[in-house]
Amino acid sequence: MTTHTRQFNRRSILSLGGCALAMTAVVGTPALASLTDDAIAALTGGAGAVEGGISITAPEIAENGNTVPVEIDAPGAVAITLFADGNPTPSVATFKFGALSASRTASTRIRLSTTQNVVAVAEMEDGSFQMAKANVKVTIGGCGG
């Protein structure tokens, strides 16, 4: 009976770690997008959110994913919830507006580690929901990624 032993060196361990990281990136993204869909369904009570009626402004390419500026304009909204579909916890922020709010606009800076969609869902005064999406490509050190 022969026993087969394998010695791991630094290179083989790094190779295994790189493969595991690549698999997580490939397999994890759809799962996180599903979390966003679930969070939106929970917010809307299962009602569909119609695209249009609100606008989201975010950079097409973010050279620094640590501070990505996002602005949402939602005339007639009573609340806006912002999601990032690449985050393990997709809900980023919720903005609520009172009856005397002069403007139904919100802006913030969010952190994005990878290229992903930023989704804004607005609850309107009539109880309906409207949605807007922006895809933000996050570059690593300004080199694309």
Coordinates of C-alpha atoms in Angstrom, one line a residue:
M1 CA 0.0 0.0 0.0
T2 CA 1.4 3.3 -1.0
T3 CA 0.6 6.5 0.7
H4 CA 0.5 9.6 -1.2
T5 CA 1.4 12.8 0.6
R6 CA 1.5 16.2 -0.9
Q7 CA 3.6 19.0 0.4
F8 CA 2.2 22.4 0.1
N9 CA 4.5 25.2 -0.6
R10 CA 3.8 28.9 -0.6
R11 CA 3.0 29.0 -4.4
S12 CA 0.4 26.2 -4.2
I13 CA -1.3 27.7 -1.2
L14 CA -1.5 31.1 -2.9
S15 CA -2.9 29.5 -6.1
L16 CA -5.6 27.7 -4.1
G17 CA -6.5 31.0 -2.4
G18 CA -6.7 32.8 -5.7
C19 CA -9.0 30.2 -7.1
A20 CA -11.3 30.3 -4.1
L21 CA -11.4 34.1 -4.3
A22 CA -12.3 34.0 -8.0
M23 CA -15.1 31.4 -7.4
T24 CA -16.5 33.6 -4.6
A25 CA -16.5 36.6 -7.0
V26 CA -18.2 34.7 -9.8
V27 CA -20.7 32.7 -7.6
G28 CA -21.4 35.4 -5.0
T29 CA -22.6 38.2 -7.3
P30 CA -25.9 36.6 -8.4
A31 CA -26.6 35.6 -4.8
L32 CA -26.1 39.2 -3.7
A33 CA -28.3 40.5 -6.5
S34 CA -31.0 38.1 -5.3
L35 CA -30.7 39.6 -1.8
T36 CA -31.4 43.0 -3.4
D37 CA -34.5 41.7 -5.1
D38 CA -35.7 40.2 -1.9
A39 CA -35.1 43.5 0.0
I40 CA -37.0 45.4 -2.6
A41 CA -39.9 42.9 -2.4
A42 CA -39.9 43.3 1.3
L43 CA -39.9 47.1 1.0
T44 CA -42.8 47.2 -1.5
G45 CA -44.8 44.4 0.1
G46 CA -44.5 42.4 -3.1
A47 CA -45.8 45.1 -5.3
G48 CA -43.8 45.9 -8.4
A49 CA -41.7 49.0 -8.6
V50 CA -42.1 50.7 -12.0
E51 CA -38.9 52.1 -13.6
G52 CA -39.1 55.8 -14.4
G53 CA -40.5 58.8 -12.7
I54 CA -37.4 59.2 -10.6
S55 CA -33.7 59.7 -11.5
I56 CA -30.5 58.6 -10.0
T57 CA -27.2 60.3 -10.7
A58 CA -24.0 58.4 -10.0
P59 CA -20.6 58.3 -11.8
E60 CA -20.3 55.8 -14.6
I61 CA -16.8 55.1 -13.5
A62 CA -15.7 55.5 -9.9
E63 CA -11.9 55.7 -9.4
N64 CA -12.3 55.5 -5.6
G65 CA -14.9 53.0 -4.5
N66 CA -14.7 54.3 -0.9
T67 CA -16.6 57.5 -1.7
V68 CA -19.0 57.2 -4.6
P69 CA -21.4 60.2 -4.8
V70 CA -25.0 59.3 -5.5
E71 CA -28.0 61.7 -5.9
I72 CA -31.6 60.7 -6.2
D73 CA -34.4 63.1 -7.4
A74 CA -37.9 61.7 -6.8
P75 CA -40.7 64.4 -7.1
G76 CA -43.7 63.3 -5.1
A77 CA -41.9 60.7 -3.0
V78 CA -42.5 60.2 0.7
A79 CA -39.4 57.9 1.1
I80 CA -36.4 56.8 -1.0
T81 CA -34.4 53.7 -0.2
L82 CA -31.0 53.2 -1.8
F83 CA -29.6 49.7 -2.5
A84 CA -26.2 48.4 -3.8
D85 CA -26.7 45.0 -5.3
G86 CA -23.1 43.9 -4.7
N87 CA -23.2 44.4 -1.0
P88 CA -23.9 41.5 1.4
T89 CA -26.4 43.8 3.1
P90 CA -27.9 45.6 0.0
S91 CA -29.8 48.3 1.8
V92 CA -27.6 51.4 2.0
A93 CA -29.8 54.3 3.2
T94 CA -33.4 55.4 3.6
F95 CA -34.5 59.0 3.2
K96 CA -37.9 60.1 4.4
F97 CA -39.7 63.3 3.5
G98 CA -42.4 65.2 5.4
A99 CA -45.4 66.9 3.8
L100 CA -43.6 70.3 3.9
S101 CA -40.4 69.1 2.3
A102 CA -39.5 71.6 -0.4
S103 CA -37.5 69.1 -2.5
R104 CA -37.7 65.4 -2.7
T105 CA -34.0 65.0 -3.5
A106 CA -31.3 63.1 -1.5
S107 CA -27.6 62.8 -1.9
T108 CA -25.0 60.8 -0.1
R109 CA -21.7 59.0 -0.7
I110 CA -21.5 55.3 -0.5
R111 CA -18.8 52.6 -0.5
L112 CA -18.7 50.1 -3.4
S113 CA -16.0 47.4 -3.5
T114 CA -16.8 46.2 -7.0
T115 CA -18.6 47.1 -10.1
Q116 CA -22.4 46.9 -9.4
N117 CA -25.8 48.4 -9.7
V118 CA -27.0 51.1 -7.4
V119 CA -30.8 51.0 -7.2
A120 CA -33.1 53.7 -5.8
V121 CA -36.7 52.8 -4.9
A122 CA -39.1 55.6 -4.1
E123 CA -42.4 55.2 -2.3
M124 CA -44.7 57.8 -3.8
E125 CA -47.5 59.7 -2.1
D126 CA -50.2 57.5 -3.7
G127 CA -48.6 54.3 -2.3
S128 CA -47.0 53.2 -5.6
F129 CA -43.3 52.5 -6.0
Q130 CA -40.9 53.8 -8.6
M131 CA -37.4 52.7 -9.3
A132 CA -34.2 53.8 -11.0
K133 CA -30.9 52.0 -11.5
A134 CA -27.3 53.1 -12.3
N135 CA -24.4 50.8 -13.0
V136 CA -21.2 52.0 -11.4
K137 CA -17.9 50.6 -12.6
V138 CA -15.4 50.7 -9.7
T139 CA -11.8 50.9 -10.8
I140 CA -8.9 49.7 -8.7
G141 CA -6.3 52.4 -8.3
G142 CA -7.7 54.1 -11.5
C143 CA -6.7 51.1 -13.6
G144 CA -10.1 49.5 -14.4
G145 CA -11.5 46.4 -12.7

